[in-house]
C-alpha positions as semicolon CSV with decimal commas, in nm:
position;residue;x (nm);y (nm);z (nm)
1;A;-0,026;-0,007;-0,019
2;P;0,114;0,385;-0,009
3;E;0,351;0,493;0,249
4;E;0,403;0,085;0,332
5;T;0,753;-0,018;0,439
6;R;0,817;-0,418;0,420
7;E;1,124;-0,614;0,439
8;V;1,192;-0,904;0,171
9;D;1,455;-1,144;0,184
10;I;1,676;-1,203;-0,137
11;Y;1,769;-1,515;-0,332
12;A;2,027;-1,526;-0,559
13;T;2,002;-1,727;-0,876
14;F;2,367;-1,930;-0,967
15;G;2,451;-2,153;-1,251
16;S;2,630;-2,491;-1,216
17;A;2,940;-2,342;-1,247
18;I;2,931;-2,228;-0,902
19;F;3,078;-2,536;-0,770
20;N;3,380;-2,489;-0,909
21;L;3,473;-2,176;-0,779
22;E;3,717;-2,212;-0,471
23;G;3,777;-1,931;-0,198
24;L;3,649;-1,603;-0,215
25;S;3,522;-1,458;-0,549
26;P;3,430;-1,129;-0,620
27;Q;3,098;-1,120;-0,811
28;T;2,845;-0,864;-0,985
29;G;2,481;-0,937;-1,004
30;E;2,145;-0,725;-1,075
31;L;1,879;-0,675;-0,847
32;K;1,535;-0,611;-1,051
33;A;1,205;-0,502;-0,871
34;I;0,907;-0,519;-1,129
35;Y;0,573;-0,352;-0,984
36;V;0,263;-0,160;-1,089
37;S;0,231;0,201;-0,987
38;K;-0,098;0,418;-1,090
39;N;-0,193;0,134;-1,337
40;R;0,128;0,049;-1,522
41;T;0,371;-0,157;-1,501
42;V;0,706;-0,039;-1,412
43;E;1,072;-0,181;-1,381
44;Q;1,379;-0,065;-1,206
45;S;1,723;-0,249;-1,179
46;V;2,032;-0,169;-0,997
47;S;2,380;-0,363;-0,975
48;V;2,510;-0,530;-0,688
49;E;2,839;-0,627;-0,576
50;Y;2,943;-0,894;-0,352
51;V;3,205;-1,157;-0,233
52;L;3,103;-1,522;-0,267
53;H;3,231;-1,798;-0,050
54;D;3,299;-2,114;-0,207
55;K;3,099;-2,473;-0,130
56;T;3,312;-2,550;0,175
57;S;3,127;-2,226;0,370
58;L;2,847;-2,279;0,599
59;T;2,712;-2,069;0,849
60;W;2,516;-2,228;1,151
61;T;2,201;-2,092;1,077
62;D;2,023;-2,451;1,079
63;D;2,214;-2,768;1,171
64;R;2,064;-2,956;0,905
65;K;2,259;-2,767;0,643
66;I;2,560;-2,976;0,711
67;A;2,359;-3,277;0,554
68;G;2,429;-3,083;0,227
69;Y;2,785;-3,219;0,296
70;I;2,732;-3,606;0,274
71;M;2,864;-3,705;-0,094
72;K;2,712;-4,078;-0,130
73;S;2,795;-4,046;-0,524
74;D;3,164;-3,922;-0,488
75;S;3,317;-4,185;-0,696
76;T;3,649;-4,159;-0,462
77;L;3,456;-4,227;-0,142
78;D;3,254;-4,491;-0,326
79;N;3,538;-4,695;-0,430
80;Y;3,723;-4,667;-0,091
81;T;3,437;-4,797;0,085
82;K;3,339;-5,081;-0,135
83;Q;3,717;-5,169;-0,160
84;M;3,724;-5,181;0,233
85;L;3,423;-5,362;0,284
86;Q;3,518;-5,628;0,030
87;F;3,859;-5,667;0,197
88;T;3,755;-5,744;0,517
89;K;3,408;-5,938;0,424
90;N;3,552;-6,284;0,577
91;D;3,601;-6,104;0,943
92;L;3,259;-6,046;0,961
93;N;3,106;-6,231;1,293
94;E;2,783;-6,432;1,197
95;G;2,671;-6,359;1,535
96;L;2,686;-5,987;1,548
97;N;2,467;-5,719;1,341
98;Q;2,663;-5,650;1,030
99;R;2,552;-5,294;1,007
100;L;2,709;-5,234;1,364
101;Q;3,018;-5,415;1,226
102;N;3,064;-5,222;0,913
103;A;3,016;-4,938;1,069
104;M;3,316;-5,056;1,317
105;Q;3,536;-5,137;0,997
106;I;3,480;-4,810;0,870
107;Y;3,565;-4,654;1,179
108;S;3,889;-4,896;1,196
109;A;3,985;-4,813;0,844
110;L;3,994;-4,481;0,911
111;S;4,205;-4,484;1,201
112;E;4,429;-4,737;1,006
113;Q;4,493;-4,467;0,742
114;G;4,612;-4,248;1,047
115;I;4,323;-4,001;1,026
116;L;4,283;-3,745;1,331
117;Y;4,132;-3,486;1,490
118;K;4,231;-3,166;1,490
119;V;4,072;-2,827;1,604
120;D;4,022;-2,588;1,271
121;P;4,289;-2,313;1,381
122;V;4,067;-2,055;1,180
123;T;3,716;-2,100;1,286
124;A;3,649;-2,373;1,524
125;F;3,312;-2,567;1,546
126;G;3,230;-2,425;1,890
127;A;3,291;-2,069;1,788
128;A;3,119;-2,101;1,454
129;Q;2,820;-2,260;1,624
130;G;2,784;-2,010;1,859
131;D;2,821;-1,667;1,633
132;L;2,583;-1,696;1,312
133;T;2,768;-1,475;1,198
134;V;3,087;-1,639;1,144
135;I;3,143;-1,852;0,807
136;D;3,261;-2,172;0,922
137;K;3,467;-2,417;0,673
138;I;3,369;-2,780;0,590
139;S;3,591;-3,011;0,419
140;L;3,487;-3,192;0,165
141;P;3,470;-3,593;0,280
142;R;3,747;-3,668;-0,061
143;D;3,965;-3,374;0,096
144;T;3,950;-3,488;0,437
145;L;4,042;-3,843;0,288
146;K;4,362;-3,677;0,133
147;Y;4,449;-3,422;0,427
148;V;4,428;-3,690;0,708
149;T;4,316;-3,454;0,971
150;G;3,998;-3,275;1,030
151;D;3,777;-3,091;1,304
152;C;3,469;-3,245;1,470
153;D;3,222;-3,143;1,140
154;D;3,492;-3,264;0,891
155;L;3,521;-3,590;1,047
156;T;3,141;-3,633;1,091
157;V;3,070;-3,541;0,760
158;L;3,358;-3,803;0,624
159;Y;3,261;-4,078;0,845
160;N;2,874;-4,027;0,789
161;S;2,947;-4,040;0,386
162;L;3,105;-4,369;0,395
163;V;2,843;-4,508;0,641
164;E;2,561;-4,403;0,367
165;I;2,757;-4,535;0,110
166;A;2,786;-4,893;0,327
167;G;2,397;-4,833;0,316
168;M;2,300;-4,748;0,672
169;P;2,118;-4,432;0,738
170;T;2,308;-4,153;0,938
171;G;2,229;-3,860;1,115
172;F;2,400;-3,582;1,341
173;I;2,393;-3,497;1,683
174;T;2,509;-3,124;1,804
175;T;2,565;-2,998;2,144
176;P;2,718;-2,678;2,264
177;G;3,063;-2,661;2,089
178;H;3,033;-3,023;1,914
179;I;2,898;-3,238;1,628
180;Y;2,932;-3,597;1,605
181;S;2,775;-3,904;1,442
182;A;2,519;-4,144;1,469
183;F;2,388;-4,459;1,244
184;N;2,064;-4,636;1,238
185;T;2,145;-5,043;1,323
186;G;1,813;-5,111;1,174
187;V;1,737;-5,316;1,491
188;P;1,412;-5,266;1,701
189;V;1,457;-5,114;2,034
190;N;1,335;-5,421;2,186
191;E;1,607;-5,602;2,102
192;Y;1,869;-5,362;2,200
193;Q;2,119;-5,601;2,390
194;S;2,193;-5,734;2,031
195;I;2,376;-5,434;1,984
196;H;2,485;-5,339;2,326
197;P;2,373;-5,435;2,661
198;D;2,352;-5,120;2,823
199;E;2,054;-4,935;2,667
200;R;2,181;-4,602;2,781
201;M;2,474;-4,612;2,512
202;L;2,223;-4,620;2,215
203;I;1,981;-4,384;2,110
204;N;1,592;-4,490;2,007
205;I;1,429;-4,321;1,705
206;K;1,138;-4,437;1,583
207;G;1,134;-4,736;1,749
208;E;1,485;-4,875;1,605
209;V;1,844;-4,840;1,774
210;W;2,080;-4,619;1,673
211;V;2,432;-4,583;1,756
212;P;2,624;-4,264;1,845
213;V;2,994;-4,250;1,721
214;E;3,253;-3,971;1,889
215;I;3,431;-3,952;1,556
216;T;3,696;-3,734;1,751
217;M;3,874;-4,077;1,917
218;L;3,958;-4,143;1,564
219;G;4,334;-4,274;1,595
220;S;4,314;-4,248;1,968
221;E;4,034;-4,489;2,103
222;D;3,897;-4,773;1,931
223;F;3,510;-4,796;1,828
224;M;3,419;-4,986;2,160
225;D;3,528;-4,670;2,338
């Protein structure tokens, strides 16, 4: 209405080339408004300049955004997971849940490779989580596999990606200053003892047993710890 003021969120539209950008990239764009004034259509536009952050950048306005970094279709991760499970298939114990064993094997494989937890010196998760204006950096899973170090969000993304490729749904658990993994065993909660004798070590989600994994213990403690 005349003299009315309203704030409107503006969303940018990008092409697929955006995923090839690395680091910070100065960009220009156009903001266009089309409206009706005195029964005629009016169009106004203004150019805008901004700095675009690459695909490894994230603000913790919504914890669920981290799920976008799960790379189930990455060929490097797919080959790594399938070769590792193929190599260890004869080590499975028929008396234990296979999903649990596969998750343990993936954890052990990452430990054997020497992957370690390291606090991000630029934007630690705790600082980024507590300030929604801070831009956090999330390494892509294949990069963490190559760098062999990562902070809690990097390692969680890597582990969840590999576990998802192995056929298990995964989730994230966030607490103040920390994030870690969980995966679905597919076991009904009334059979939780087939996973672990202590029910307090497990999570009941919609009647199924999920196992939390403190992934930052890679290289220092084994899976059961």
